[in-house]
Amino acid sequence: MTGAVETLRALHLRRPQGDPLILPGPWDAASARALAEAGFEALATPSAGVAAALGYADGETPADEMFAAVARITRAVDVPVTADIEDGYGLAPKELVERLLAAGAVGCNIEDSTGGALKDPREHADYLAEFCAAAAGRILLNARVDTFVHGDGDPERAVERAAEQAVDRAALYIAAGAECVYPIMAPVAVLPLLRSGIEGPLNALALLTPDGPSPAALGELGATRITFGPQLQRRAAASAAELAAGLRQ
């Protein structure tokens, strides 16, 4: 596992501009195998996609079932897997590290919001610092920043304020030991601002829409790492529904 985390860590570092690390999101063992066989060097599980595959709404998957699903994915492939574990399921940092390692994950996302509200950034940074101390380099932490999802209620300055908060929170999380920062749902237009204000790798969410920027374009704007959330799982479900409709004709 030490080799896997070092591989994942190396994939984040010293990337040329315009060549971000692309991490597609498997939701079960079969999709993980398909993505690994397609040549992707690492994978990133989406909690919403895994939840849907398990029959839960986003955010409602019991921790035991999420870790079991992650374990099935890691066993199915030979590439590093980083796991979306939402806000940590209320687990103490040391236990969270142990559960991730037992599941075979060598990276994770941890959100800085819970119940639809942002956490206190300093308290969350303290939690992340405990997590990183317990992980002792065995897990690459991608600190998710939710300021673009849960703002401060000022609609006239919503994006500007969210970007300012994201930079401030990122500094605390990086100081705590995070090796990548993920300001989820950040508008494309603010990526250069985030890049200039955030030290280290920056994760951007790519939208799989005809008019959405490509991963390479997001890389040119400053993204180091590209993820897709549950979009692959949702497309697969839509394709299954289309096939099913055709079978009934």
JSON list of C-alpha atoms in Angstrom, two decimals:
[
{"chain": "A", "resi": 1, "resn": "MET", "atom": "CA", "xyz": [0.00, 0.00, 0.00]},
{"chain": "A", "resi": 2, "resn": "THR", "atom": "CA", "xyz": [2.96, 2.33, 0.61]},
{"chain": "A", "resi": 3, "resn": "GLY", "atom": "CA", "xyz": [3.84, 2.02, -3.06]},
{"chain": "A", "resi": 4, "resn": "ALA", "atom": "CA", "xyz": [0.27, 2.86, -4.09]},
{"chain": "A", "resi": 5, "resn": "VAL", "atom": "CA", "xyz": [0.09, 6.07, -2.07]},
{"chain": "A", "resi": 6, "resn": "GLU", "atom": "CA", "xyz": [3.47, 7.17, -3.38]},
{"chain": "A", "resi": 7, "resn": "THR", "atom": "CA", "xyz": [2.26, 6.50, -6.91]},
{"chain": "A", "resi": 8, "resn": "LEU", "atom": "CA", "xyz": [-0.85, 8.58, -6.27]},
{"chain": "A", "resi": 9, "resn": "ARG", "atom": "CA", "xyz": [1.21, 11.34, -4.68]},
{"chain": "A", "resi": 10, "resn": "ALA", "atom": "CA", "xyz": [3.63, 11.42, -7.61]},
{"chain": "A", "resi": 11, "resn": "LEU", "atom": "CA", "xyz": [0.74, 11.72, -10.06]},
{"chain": "A", "resi": 12, "resn": "HIS", "atom": "CA", "xyz": [-0.25, 15.01, -8.39]},
{"chain": "A", "resi": 13, "resn": "LEU", "atom": "CA", "xyz": [3.16, 16.66, -8.47]},
{"chain": "A", "resi": 14, "resn": "ARG", "atom": "CA", "xyz": [4.99, 18.71, -11.09]},
{"chain": "A", "resi": 15, "resn": "ARG", "atom": "CA", "xyz": [2.30, 18.35, -13.72]},
{"chain": "A", "resi": 16, "resn": "PRO", "atom": "CA", "xyz": [2.66, 20.56, -16.82]},
{"chain": "A", "resi": 17, "resn": "GLN", "atom": "CA", "xyz": [0.01, 23.24, -17.22]},
{"chain": "A", "resi": 18, "resn": "GLY", "atom": "CA", "xyz": [-2.82, 21.88, -19.33]},
{"chain": "A", "resi": 19, "resn": "ASP", "atom": "CA", "xyz": [-2.08, 18.27, -18.38]},
{"chain": "A", "resi": 20, "resn": "PRO", "atom": "CA", "xyz": [-4.09, 17.64, -15.19]},
{"chain": "A", "resi": 21, "resn": "LEU", "atom": "CA", "xyz": [-4.44, 14.28, -13.50]},
{"chain": "A", "resi": 22, "resn": "ILE", "atom": "CA", "xyz": [-7.77, 12.81, -14.62]},
{"chain": "A", "resi": 23, "resn": "LEU", "atom": "CA", "xyz": [-9.50, 10.65, -12.02]},
{"chain": "A", "resi": 24, "resn": "PRO", "atom": "CA", "xyz": [-12.76, 9.07, -13.21]},
{"chain": "A", "resi": 25, "resn": "GLY", "atom": "CA", "xyz": [-15.20, 7.87, -10.58]},
{"chain": "A", "resi": 26, "resn": "PRO", "atom": "CA", "xyz": [-16.11, 4.17, -10.29]},
{"chain": "A", "resi": 27, "resn": "TRP", "atom": "CA", "xyz": [-19.22, 3.26, -8.33]},
{"chain": "A", "resi": 28, "resn": "ASP", "atom": "CA", "xyz": [-18.66, -0.52, -8.10]},
{"chain": "A", "resi": 29, "resn": "ALA", "atom": "CA", "xyz": [-16.08, -3.19, -8.88]},
{"chain": "A", "resi": 30, "resn": "ALA", "atom": "CA", "xyz": [-17.19, -3.67, -12.51]},
{"chain": "A", "resi": 31, "resn": "SER", "atom": "CA", "xyz": [-16.97, 0.03, -13.36]},
{"chain": "A", "resi": 32, "resn": "ALA", "atom": "CA", "xyz": [-13.60, 0.24, -11.59]},
{"chain": "A", "resi": 33, "resn": "ARG", "atom": "CA", "xyz": [-12.22, -2.58, -13.72]},
{"chain": "A", "resi": 34, "resn": "ALA", "atom": "CA", "xyz": [-13.53, -0.96, -16.90]},
{"chain": "A", "resi": 35, "resn": "LEU", "atom": "CA", "xyz": [-11.86, 2.37, -16.04]},
{"chain": "A", "resi": 36, "resn": "ALA", "atom": "CA", "xyz": [-8.56, 0.76, -15.06]},
{"chain": "A", "resi": 37, "resn": "GLU", "atom": "CA", "xyz": [-8.56, -1.31, -18.25]},
{"chain": "A", "resi": 38, "resn": "ALA", "atom": "CA", "xyz": [-9.13, 1.90, -20.21]},
{"chain": "A", "resi": 39, "resn": "GLY", "atom": "CA", "xyz": [-5.73, 3.06, -18.96]},
{"chain": "A", "resi": 40, "resn": "PHE", "atom": "CA", "xyz": [-6.47, 5.47, -16.14]},
{"chain": "A", "resi": 41, "resn": "GLU", "atom": "CA", "xyz": [-3.60, 5.56, -13.65]},
{"chain": "A", "resi": 42, "resn": "ALA", "atom": "CA", "xyz": [-5.77, 6.11, -10.56]},
{"chain": "A", "resi": 43, "resn": "LEU", "atom": "CA", "xyz": [-9.45, 6.28, -9.64]},
{"chain": "A", "resi": 44, "resn": "ALA", "atom": "CA", "xyz": [-11.57, 8.44, -7.33]},
{"chain": "A", "resi": 45, "resn": "THR", "atom": "CA", "xyz": [-14.81, 7.04, -5.93]},
{"chain": "A", "resi": 46, "resn": "PRO", "atom": "CA", "xyz": [-17.76, 9.49, -5.82]},
{"chain": "A", "resi": 47, "resn": "SER", "atom": "CA", "xyz": [-19.89, 9.16, -2.68]},
{"chain": "A", "resi": 48, "resn": "ALA", "atom": "CA", "xyz": [-23.06, 10.10, -4.59]},
{"chain": "A", "resi": 49, "resn": "GLY", "atom": "CA", "xyz": [-22.37, 7.52, -7.31]},
{"chain": "A", "resi": 50, "resn": "VAL", "atom": "CA", "xyz": [-21.63, 4.79, -4.79]},
{"chain": "A", "resi": 51, "resn": "ALA", "atom": "CA", "xyz": [-24.74, 5.77, -2.82]},
{"chain": "A", "resi": 52, "resn": "ALA", "atom": "CA", "xyz": [-26.91, 5.43, -5.93]},
{"chain": "A", "resi": 53, "resn": "ALA", "atom": "CA", "xyz": [-25.41, 2.01, -6.71]},
{"chain": "A", "resi": 54, "resn": "LEU", "atom": "CA", "xyz": [-26.22, 0.90, -3.16]},
{"chain": "A", "resi": 55, "resn": "GLY", "atom": "CA", "xyz": [-29.78, 2.25, -3.30]},
{"chain": "A", "resi": 56, "resn": "TYR", "atom": "CA", "xyz": [-29.29, 5.35, -1.12]},
{"chain": "A", "resi": 57, "resn": "ALA", "atom": "CA", "xyz": [-29.76, 9.05, -1.68]},
{"chain": "A", "resi": 58, "resn": "ASP", "atom": "CA", "xyz": [-26.62, 11.15, -1.71]},
{"chain": "A", "resi": 59, "resn": "GLY", "atom": "CA", "xyz": [-25.36, 11.65, 1.83]},
{"chain": "A", "resi": 60, "resn": "GLU", "atom": "CA", "xyz": [-27.43, 8.83, 3.34]},
{"chain": "A", "resi": 61, "resn": "THR", "atom": "CA", "xyz": [-25.10, 5.85, 2.91]},
{"chain": "A", "resi": 62, "resn": "PRO", "atom": "CA", "xyz": [-24.18, 4.22, 6.24]},
{"chain": "A", "resi": 63, "resn": "ALA", "atom": "CA", "xyz": [-20.44, 4.34, 6.87]},
{"chain": "A", "resi": 64, "resn": "ASP", "atom": "CA", "xyz": [-20.11, 0.54, 7.00]},
{"chain": "A", "resi": 65, "resn": "GLU", "atom": "CA", "xyz": [-21.68, 0.18, 3.56]},
{"chain": "A", "resi": 66, "resn": "MET", "atom": "CA", "xyz": [-19.56, 2.94, 2.06]},
{"chain": "A", "resi": 67, "resn": "PHE", "atom": "CA", "xyz": [-16.31, 1.43, 3.30]},
{"chain": "A", "resi": 68, "resn": "ALA", "atom": "CA", "xyz": [-17.41, -2.03, 2.12]},
{"chain": "A", "resi": 69, "resn": "ALA", "atom": "CA", "xyz": [-18.12, -0.61, -1.34]},
{"chain": "A", "resi": 70, "resn": "VAL", "atom": "CA", "xyz": [-14.73, 1.11, -1.44]},
{"chain": "A", "resi": 71, "resn": "ALA", "atom": "CA", "xyz": [-13.07, -2.18, -0.45]},
{"chain": "A", "resi": 72, "resn": "ARG", "atom": "CA", "xyz": [-14.76, -4.02, -3.32]},
{"chain": "A", "resi": 73, "resn": "ILE", "atom": "CA", "xyz": [-13.49, -1.37, -5.72]},
{"chain": "A", "resi": 74, "resn": "THR", "atom": "CA", "xyz": [-9.91, -1.42, -4.46]},
{"chain": "A", "resi": 75, "resn": "ARG", "atom": "CA", "xyz": [-9.81, -5.23, -4.63]},
{"chain": "A", "resi": 76, "resn": "ALA", "atom": "CA", "xyz": [-10.94, -5.14, -8.25]},
{"chain": "A", "resi": 77, "resn": "VAL", "atom": "CA", "xyz": [-8.07, -3.01, -9.60]},
{"chain": "A", "resi": 78, "resn": "ASP", "atom": "CA", "xyz": [-4.31, -2.62, -9.39]},
{"chain": "A", "resi": 79, "resn": "VAL", "atom": "CA", "xyz": [-4.28, 1.18, -9.56]},
{"chain": "A", "resi": 80, "resn": "PRO", "atom": "CA", "xyz": [-4.45, 3.56, -6.57]},
{"chain": "A", "resi": 81, "resn": "VAL", "atom": "CA", "xyz": [-7.93, 4.45, -5.37]},
{"chain": "A", "resi": 82, "resn": "THR", "atom": "CA", "xyz": [-8.90, 7.60, -3.49]},
{"chain": "A", "resi": 83, "resn": "ALA", "atom": "CA", "xyz": [-12.27, 7.57, -1.76]},
{"chain": "A", "resi": 84, "resn": "ASP", "atom": "CA", "xyz": [-14.91, 10.23, -1.20]},
{"chain": "A", "resi": 85, "resn": "ILE", "atom": "CA", "xyz": [-15.89, 9.77, 2.45]},
{"chain": "A", "resi": 86, "resn": "GLU", "atom": "CA", "xyz": [-18.16, 12.80, 2.74]},
{"chain": "A", "resi": 87, "resn": "ASP", "atom": "CA", "xyz": [-17.57, 14.59, 6.06]},
{"chain": "A", "resi": 88, "resn": "GLY", "atom": "CA", "xyz": [-15.98, 11.59, 7.78]},
{"chain": "A", "resi": 89, "resn": "TYR", "atom": "CA", "xyz": [-19.19, 10.05, 9.13]},
{"chain": "A", "resi": 90, "resn": "GLY", "atom": "CA", "xyz": [-18.56, 11.46, 12.59]},
{"chain": "A", "resi": 91, "resn": "LEU", "atom": "CA", "xyz": [-15.60, 9.12, 13.11]},
{"chain": "A", "resi": 92, "resn": "ALA", "atom": "CA", "xyz": [-12.55, 10.12, 15.12]},
{"chain": "A", "resi": 93, "resn": "PRO", "atom": "CA", "xyz": [-9.54, 10.83, 12.88]},
{"chain": "A", "resi": 94, "resn": "LYS", "atom": "CA", "xyz": [-7.60, 7.72, 13.92]},
{"chain": "A", "resi": 95, "resn": "GLU", "atom": "CA", "xyz": [-10.59, 5.44, 13.32]},
{"chain": "A", "resi": 96, "resn": "LEU", "atom": "CA", "xyz": [-11.26, 7.08, 9.96]},
{"chain": "A", "resi": 97, "resn": "VAL", "atom": "CA", "xyz": [-7.67, 6.40, 8.90]},
{"chain": "A", "resi": 98, "resn": "GLU", "atom": "CA", "xyz": [-7.95, 2.78, 10.02]},
{"chain": "A", "resi": 99, "resn": "ARG", "atom": "CA", "xyz": [-11.20, 2.27, 8.11]},
{"chain": "A", "resi": 100, "resn": "LEU", "atom": "CA", "xyz": [-9.74, 3.73, 4.93]},
{"chain": "A", "resi": 101, "resn": "LEU", "atom": "CA", "xyz": [-6.59, 1.63, 5.10]},
{"chain": "A", "resi": 102, "resn": "ALA", "atom": "CA", "xyz": [-8.60, -1.50, 5.82]},
{"chain": "A", "resi": 103, "resn": "ALA", "atom": "CA", "xyz": [-10.67, -0.75, 2.70]},
{"chain": "A", "resi": 104, "resn": "GLY", "atom": "CA", "xyz": [-7.52, -0.41, 0.61]},
{"chain": "A", "resi": 105, "resn": "ALA", "atom": "CA", "xyz": [-7.86, 3.31, -0.14]},
{"chain": "A", "resi": 106, "resn": "VAL", "atom": "CA", "xyz": [-4.71, 5.42, -0.33]},
{"chain": "A", "resi": 107, "resn": "GLY", "atom": "CA", "xyz": [-6.42, 8.79, -0.67]},
{"chain": "A", "resi": 108, "resn": "CYS", "atom": "CA", "xyz": [-9.64, 10.47, 0.40]},
{"chain": "A", "resi": 109, "resn": "ASN", "atom": "CA", "xyz": [-11.83, 13.57, 0.20]},
{"chain": "A", "resi": 110, "resn": "ILE", "atom": "CA", "xyz": [-13.13, 15.06, 3.45]},
{"chain": "A", "resi": 111, "resn": "GLU", "atom": "CA", "xyz": [-15.77, 17.81, 3.21]},
{"chain": "A", "resi": 112, "resn": "ASP", "atom": "CA", "xyz": [-15.74, 20.94, 5.36]},
{"chain": "A", "resi": 113, "resn": "SER", "atom": "CA", "xyz": [-19.53, 21.10, 5.67]},
{"chain": "A", "resi": 114, "resn": "THR", "atom": "CA", "xyz": [-22.12, 18.98, 7.38]},
{"chain": "A", "resi": 115, "resn": "GLY", "atom": "CA", "xyz": [-25.90, 19.10, 7.37]},
{"chain": "A", "resi": 116, "resn": "GLY", "atom": "CA", "xyz": [-25.90, 21.80, 4.71]},
{"chain": "A", "resi": 117, "resn": "ALA", "atom": "CA", "xyz": [-23.70, 24.24, 6.65]},
{"chain": "A", "resi": 118, "resn": "LEU", "atom": "CA", "xyz": [-20.00, 25.05, 6.59]},
{"chain": "A", "resi": 119, "resn": "LYS", "atom": "CA", "xyz": [-17.94, 23.85, 9.53]},
{"chain": "A", "resi": 120, "resn": "ASP", "atom": "CA", "xyz": [-15.79, 26.24, 11.52]},
{"chain": "A", "resi": 121, "resn": "PRO", "atom": "CA", "xyz": [-12.60, 26.30, 9.42]},
{"chain": "A", "resi": 122, "resn": "ARG", "atom": "CA", "xyz": [-10.16, 26.25, 12.33]},
{"chain": "A", "resi": 123, "resn": "GLU", "atom": "CA", "xyz": [-11.93, 23.40, 14.08]},
{"chain": "A", "resi": 124, "resn": "HIS", "atom": "CA", "xyz": [-12.02, 21.49, 10.80]},
{"chain": "A", "resi": 125, "resn": "ALA", "atom": "CA", "xyz": [-8.32, 22.19, 10.23]},
{"chain": "A", "resi": 126, "resn": "ASP", "atom": "CA", "xyz": [-7.60, 20.73, 13.67]},
{"chain": "A", "resi": 127, "resn": "TYR", "atom": "CA", "xyz": [-9.54, 17.60, 12.68]},
{"chain": "A", "resi": 128, "resn": "LEU", "atom": "CA", "xyz": [-7.58, 17.33, 9.43]},
{"chain": "A", "resi": 129, "resn": "ALA", "atom": "CA", "xyz": [-4.31, 17.74, 11.30]},
{"chain": "A", "resi": 130, "resn": "GLU", "atom": "CA", "xyz": [-5.23, 14.84, 13.59]},
{"chain": "A", "resi": 131, "resn": "PHE", "atom": "CA", "xyz": [-6.20, 12.79, 10.55]},
{"chain": "A", "resi": 132, "resn": "CYS", "atom": "CA", "xyz": [-2.89, 13.49, 8.79]},
{"chain": "A", "resi": 133, "resn": "ALA", "atom": "CA", "xyz": [-0.91, 12.70, 11.93]},
{"chain": "A", "resi": 134, "resn": "ALA", "atom": "CA", "xyz": [-2.69, 9.34, 12.22]},
{"chain": "A", "resi": 135, "resn": "ALA", "atom": "CA", "xyz": [-2.27, 8.64, 8.50]},
{"chain": "A", "resi": 136, "resn": "ALA", "atom": "CA", "xyz": [1.49, 9.27, 8.73]},
{"chain": "A", "resi": 137, "resn": "GLY", "atom": "CA", "xyz": [1.83, 9.66, 4.96]},
{"chain": "A", "resi": 138, "resn": "ARG", "atom": "CA", "xyz": [-0.18, 6.53, 4.13]},
{"chain": "A", "resi": 139, "resn": "ILE", "atom": "CA", "xyz": [-3.22, 8.47, 2.80]},
{"chain": "A", "resi": 140, "resn": "LEU", "atom": "CA", "xyz": [-3.25, 11.48, 0.48]},
{"chain": "A", "resi": 141, "resn": "LEU", "atom": "CA", "xyz": [-5.80, 13.96, 1.80]},
{"chain": "A", "resi": 142, "resn": "ASN", "atom": "CA", "xyz": [-7.84, 16.01, -0.68]},
{"chain": "A", "resi": 143, "resn": "ALA", "atom": "CA", "xyz": [-9.51, 18.69, 1.44]},
{"chain": "A", "resi": 144, "resn": "ARG", "atom": "CA", "xyz": [-12.89, 19.55, -0.05]},
{"chain": "A", "resi": 145, "resn": "VAL", "atom": "CA", "xyz": [-13.95, 23.18, 0.35]},
{"chain": "A", "resi": 146, "resn": "ASP", "atom": "CA", "xyz": [-17.69, 23.78, 0.18]},
{"chain": "A", "resi": 147, "resn": "THR", "atom": "CA", "xyz": [-17.88, 27.58, 0.10]},
{"chain": "A", "resi": 148, "resn": "PHE", "atom": "CA", "xyz": [-19.34, 27.56, -3.42]},
{"chain": "A", "resi": 149, "resn": "VAL", "atom": "CA", "xyz": [-22.06, 25.17, -2.23]},
{"chain": "A", "resi": 150, "resn": "HIS", "atom": "CA", "xyz": [-22.87, 26.74, 1.15]},
{"chain": "A", "resi": 151, "resn": "GLY", "atom": "CA", "xyz": [-22.17, 30.48, 1.02]},
{"chain": "A", "resi": 152, "resn": "ASP", "atom": "CA", "xyz": [-22.51, 33.19, 3.62]},
{"chain": "A", "resi": 153, "resn": "GLY", "atom": "CA", "xyz": [-25.87, 34.50, 2.42]},
{"chain": "A", "resi": 154, "resn": "ASP", "atom": "CA", "xyz": [-24.64, 37.59, 0.54]},
{"chain": "A", "resi": 155, "resn": "PRO", "atom": "CA", "xyz": [-26.10, 37.09, -2.96]},
{"chain": "A", "resi": 156, "resn": "GLU", "atom": "CA", "xyz": [-24.47, 40.19, -4.45]},
{"chain": "A", "resi": 157, "resn": "ARG", "atom": "CA", "xyz": [-20.98, 38.96, -3.59]},
{"chain": "A", "resi": 158, "resn": "ALA", "atom": "CA", "xyz": [-21.68, 35.24, -3.56]},
{"chain": "A", "resi": 159, "resn": "VAL", "atom": "CA", "xyz": [-18.98, 34.05, -5.97]},
{"chain": "A", "resi": 160, "resn": "GLU", "atom": "CA", "xyz": [-16.41, 36.61, -4.90]},
{"chain": "A", "resi": 161, "resn": "ARG", "atom": "CA", "xyz": [-16.98, 35.87, -1.23]},
{"chain": "A", "resi": 162, "resn": "ALA", "atom": "CA", "xyz": [-16.92, 32.10, -1.82]},
{"chain": "A", "resi": 163, "resn": "ALA", "atom": "CA", "xyz": [-13.56, 32.41, -3.59]},
{"chain": "A", "resi": 164, "resn": "GLU", "atom": "CA", "xyz": [-12.11, 34.50, -0.75]},
{"chain": "A", "resi": 165, "resn": "GLN", "atom": "CA", "xyz": [-13.31, 31.99, 1.80]},
{"chain": "A", "resi": 166, "resn": "ALA", "atom": "CA", "xyz": [-12.01, 29.08, -0.27]},
{"chain": "A", "resi": 167, "resn": "VAL", "atom": "CA", "xyz": [-8.50, 30.57, -0.37]},
{"chain": "A", "resi": 168, "resn": "ASP", "atom": "CA", "xyz": [-8.54, 31.25, 3.37]},
{"chain": "A", "resi": 169, "resn": "ARG", "atom": "CA", "xyz": [-9.81, 27.77, 4.22]},
{"chain": "A", "resi": 170, "resn": "ALA", "atom": "CA", "xyz": [-7.36, 26.13, 1.82]},
{"chain": "A", "resi": 171, "resn": "ALA", "atom": "CA", "xyz": [-4.43, 27.78, 3.60]},
{"chain": "A", "resi": 172, "resn": "LEU", "atom": "CA", "xyz": [-5.58, 26.33, 6.93]},
{"chain": "A", "resi": 173, "resn": "TYR", "atom": "CA", "xyz": [-6.14, 22.86, 5.47]},
{"chain": "A", "resi": 174, "resn": "ILE", "atom": "CA", "xyz": [-2.79, 22.76, 3.69]},
{"chain": "A", "resi": 175, "resn": "ALA", "atom": "CA", "xyz": [-1.07, 23.83, 6.90]},
{"chain": "A", "resi": 176, "resn": "ALA", "atom": "CA", "xyz": [-2.88, 20.93, 8.57]},
{"chain": "A", "resi": 177, "resn": "GLY", "atom": "CA", "xyz": [-1.40, 18.47, 6.09]},
{"chain": "A", "resi": 178, "resn": "ALA", "atom": "CA", "xyz": [-3.78, 18.33, 3.12]},
{"chain": "A", "resi": 179, "resn": "GLU", "atom": "CA", "xyz": [-1.95, 17.59, -0.15]},
{"chain": "A", "resi": 180, "resn": "CYS", "atom": "CA", "xyz": [-4.70, 18.76, -2.52]},
{"chain": "A", "resi": 181, "resn": "VAL", "atom": "CA", "xyz": [-7.61, 21.19, -2.22]},
{"chain": "A", "resi": 182, "resn": "TYR", "atom": "CA", "xyz": [-11.00, 20.73, -3.85]},
{"chain": "A", "resi": 183, "resn": "PRO", "atom": "CA", "xyz": [-13.23, 23.84, -4.02]},
{"chain": "A", "resi": 184, "resn": "ILE", "atom": "CA", "xyz": [-16.18, 21.91, -5.40]},
{"chain": "A", "resi": 185, "resn": "MET", "atom": "CA", "xyz": [-18.54, 23.67, -7.83]},
{"chain": "A", "resi": 186, "resn": "ALA", "atom": "CA", "xyz": [-16.17, 26.61, -8.25]},
{"chain": "A", "resi": 187, "resn": "PRO", "atom": "CA", "xyz": [-17.12, 28.47, -11.45]},
{"chain": "A", "resi": 188, "resn": "VAL", "atom": "CA", "xyz": [-14.61, 28.09, -14.25]},
{"chain": "A", "resi": 189, "resn": "ALA", "atom": "CA", "xyz": [-14.04, 31.85, -14.29]},
{"chain": "A", "resi": 190, "resn": "VAL", "atom": "CA", "xyz": [-12.57, 31.86, -10.77]},
{"chain": "A", "resi": 191, "resn": "LEU", "atom": "CA", "xyz": [-10.12, 28.98, -11.27]},
{"chain": "A", "resi": 192, "resn": "PRO", "atom": "CA", "xyz": [-7.21, 31.33, -12.08]},
{"chain": "A", "resi": 193, "resn": "LEU", "atom": "CA", "xyz": [-7.94, 33.29, -8.90]},
{"chain": "A", "resi": 194, "resn": "LEU", "atom": "CA", "xyz": [-8.04, 30.11, -6.85]},
{"chain": "A", "resi": 195, "resn": "ARG", "atom": "CA", "xyz": [-4.84, 28.88, -8.51]},
{"chain": "A", "resi": 196, "resn": "SER", "atom": "CA", "xyz": [-3.03, 32.10, -7.62]},
{"chain": "A", "resi": 197, "resn": "GLY", "atom": "CA", "xyz": [-4.18, 31.96, -4.00]},
{"chain": "A", "resi": 198, "resn": "ILE", "atom": "CA", "xyz": [-3.93, 28.23, -3.20]},
{"chain": "A", "resi": 199, "resn": "GLU", "atom": "CA", "xyz": [-0.66, 26.44, -2.65]},
{"chain": "A", "resi": 200, "resn": "GLY", "atom": "CA", "xyz": [-0.24, 22.96, -4.08]},
{"chain": "A", "resi": 201, "resn": "PRO", "atom": "CA", "xyz": [-2.49, 20.77, -6.24]},
{"chain": "A", "resi": 202, "resn": "LEU", "atom": "CA", "xyz": [-5.97, 22.04, -7.06]},
{"chain": "A", "resi": 203, "resn": "ASN", "atom": "CA", "xyz": [-8.91, 19.70, -7.83]},
{"chain": "A", "resi": 204, "resn": "ALA", "atom": "CA", "xyz": [-11.60, 20.92, -10.24]},
{"chain": "A", "resi": 205, "resn": "LEU", "atom": "CA", "xyz": [-14.94, 19.30, -11.05]},
{"chain": "A", "resi": 206, "resn": "ALA", "atom": "CA", "xyz": [-15.45, 18.77, -14.78]},
{"chain": "A", "resi": 207, "resn": "LEU", "atom": "CA", "xyz": [-19.01, 18.85, -16.07]},
{"chain": "A", "resi": 208, "resn": "LEU", "atom": "CA", "xyz": [-19.74, 16.34, -18.80]},
{"chain": "A", "resi": 209, "resn": "THR", "atom": "CA", "xyz": [-21.82, 18.69, -20.93]},
{"chain": "A", "resi": 210, "resn": "PRO", "atom": "CA", "xyz": [-21.39, 19.54, -24.63]},
{"chain": "A", "resi": 211, "resn": "ASP", "atom": "CA", "xyz": [-20.44, 23.14, -23.83]},
{"chain": "A", "resi": 212, "resn": "GLY", "atom": "CA", "xyz": [-18.36, 22.40, -20.73]},
{"chain": "A", "resi": 213, "resn": "PRO", "atom": "CA", "xyz": [-14.61, 23.02, -20.75]},
{"chain": "A", "resi": 214, "resn": "SER", "atom": "CA", "xyz": [-12.42, 19.99, -21.37]},
{"chain": "A", "resi": 215, "resn": "PRO", "atom": "CA", "xyz": [-10.09, 18.65, -18.67]},
{"chain": "A", "resi": 216, "resn": "ALA", "atom": "CA", "xyz": [-7.17, 20.14, -20.62]},
{"chain": "A", "resi": 217, "resn": "ALA", "atom": "CA", "xyz": [-8.88, 23.55, -20.65]},
{"chain": "A", "resi": 218, "resn": "LEU", "atom": "CA", "xyz": [-9.44, 23.32, -16.90]},
{"chain": "A", "resi": 219, "resn": "GLY", "atom": "CA", "xyz": [-5.78, 22.46, -16.58]},
{"chain": "A", "resi": 220, "resn": "GLU", "atom": "CA", "xyz": [-4.81, 25.57, -18.52]},
{"chain": "A", "resi": 221, "resn": "LEU", "atom": "CA", "xyz": [-6.86, 27.59, -16.02]},
{"chain": "A", "resi": 222, "resn": "GLY", "atom": "CA", "xyz": [-4.98, 26.13, -13.09]},
{"chain": "A", "resi": 223, "resn": "ALA", "atom": "CA", "xyz": [-6.49, 22.76, -12.19]},
{"chain": "A", "resi": 224, "resn": "THR", "atom": "CA", "xyz": [-4.01, 20.03, -11.27]},
{"chain": "A", "resi": 225, "resn": "ARG", "atom": "CA", "xyz": [-6.53, 17.26, -10.84]},
{"chain": "A", "resi": 226, "resn": "ILE", "atom": "CA", "xyz": [-9.90, 16.63, -12.50]},
{"chain": "A", "resi": 227, "resn": "THR", "atom": "CA", "xyz": [-12.77, 14.61, -11.05]},
{"chain": "A", "resi": 228, "resn": "PHE", "atom": "CA", "xyz": [-16.32, 14.10, -12.24]},
{"chain": "A", "resi": 229, "resn": "GLY", "atom": "CA", "xyz": [-18.40, 13.34, -9.17]},
{"chain": "A", "resi": 230, "resn": "PRO", "atom": "CA", "xyz": [-21.27, 10.92, -9.86]},
{"chain": "A", "resi": 231, "resn": "GLN", "atom": "CA", "xyz": [-21.67, 11.88, -13.51]},
{"chain": "A", "resi": 232, "resn": "LEU", "atom": "CA", "xyz": [-20.31, 8.61, -14.95]},
{"chain": "A", "resi": 233, "resn": "GLN", "atom": "CA", "xyz": [-22.66, 6.55, -12.76]},
{"chain": "A", "resi": 234, "resn": "ARG", "atom": "CA", "xyz": [-25.61, 8.73, -13.75]},
{"chain": "A", "resi": 235, "resn": "ARG", "atom": "CA", "xyz": [-24.79, 8.37, -17.44]},
{"chain": "A", "resi": 236, "resn": "ALA", "atom": "CA", "xyz": [-24.52, 4.61, -17.04]},
{"chain": "A", "resi": 237, "resn": "ALA", "atom": "CA", "xyz": [-27.90, 4.53, -15.29]},
{"chain": "A", "resi": 238, "resn": "ALA", "atom": "CA", "xyz": [-29.42, 6.65, -18.06]},
{"chain": "A", "resi": 239, "resn": "SER", "atom": "CA", "xyz": [-27.99, 4.27, -20.69]},
{"chain": "A", "resi": 240, "resn": "ALA", "atom": "CA", "xyz": [-29.45, 1.29, -18.84]},
{"chain": "A", "resi": 241, "resn": "ALA", "atom": "CA", "xyz": [-32.84, 3.00, -18.75]},
{"chain": "A", "resi": 242, "resn": "GLU", "atom": "CA", "xyz": [-32.64, 3.66, -22.49]},
{"chain": "A", "resi": 243, "resn": "LEU", "atom": "CA", "xyz": [-31.72, 0.05, -23.19]},
{"chain": "A", "resi": 244, "resn": "ALA", "atom": "CA", "xyz": [-34.54, -1.15, -20.97]},
{"chain": "A", "resi": 245, "resn": "ALA", "atom": "CA", "xyz": [-37.03, 1.04, -22.81]},
{"chain": "A", "resi": 246, "resn": "GLY", "atom": "CA", "xyz": [-35.85, -0.46, -26.09]},
{"chain": "A", "resi": 247, "resn": "LEU", "atom": "CA", "xyz": [-36.36, -3.99, -24.79]},
{"chain": "A", "resi": 248, "resn": "ARG", "atom": "CA", "xyz": [-40.00, -3.23, -24.05]},
{"chain": "A", "resi": 249, "resn": "GLN", "atom": "CA", "xyz": [-40.77, -2.10, -27.58]}
]
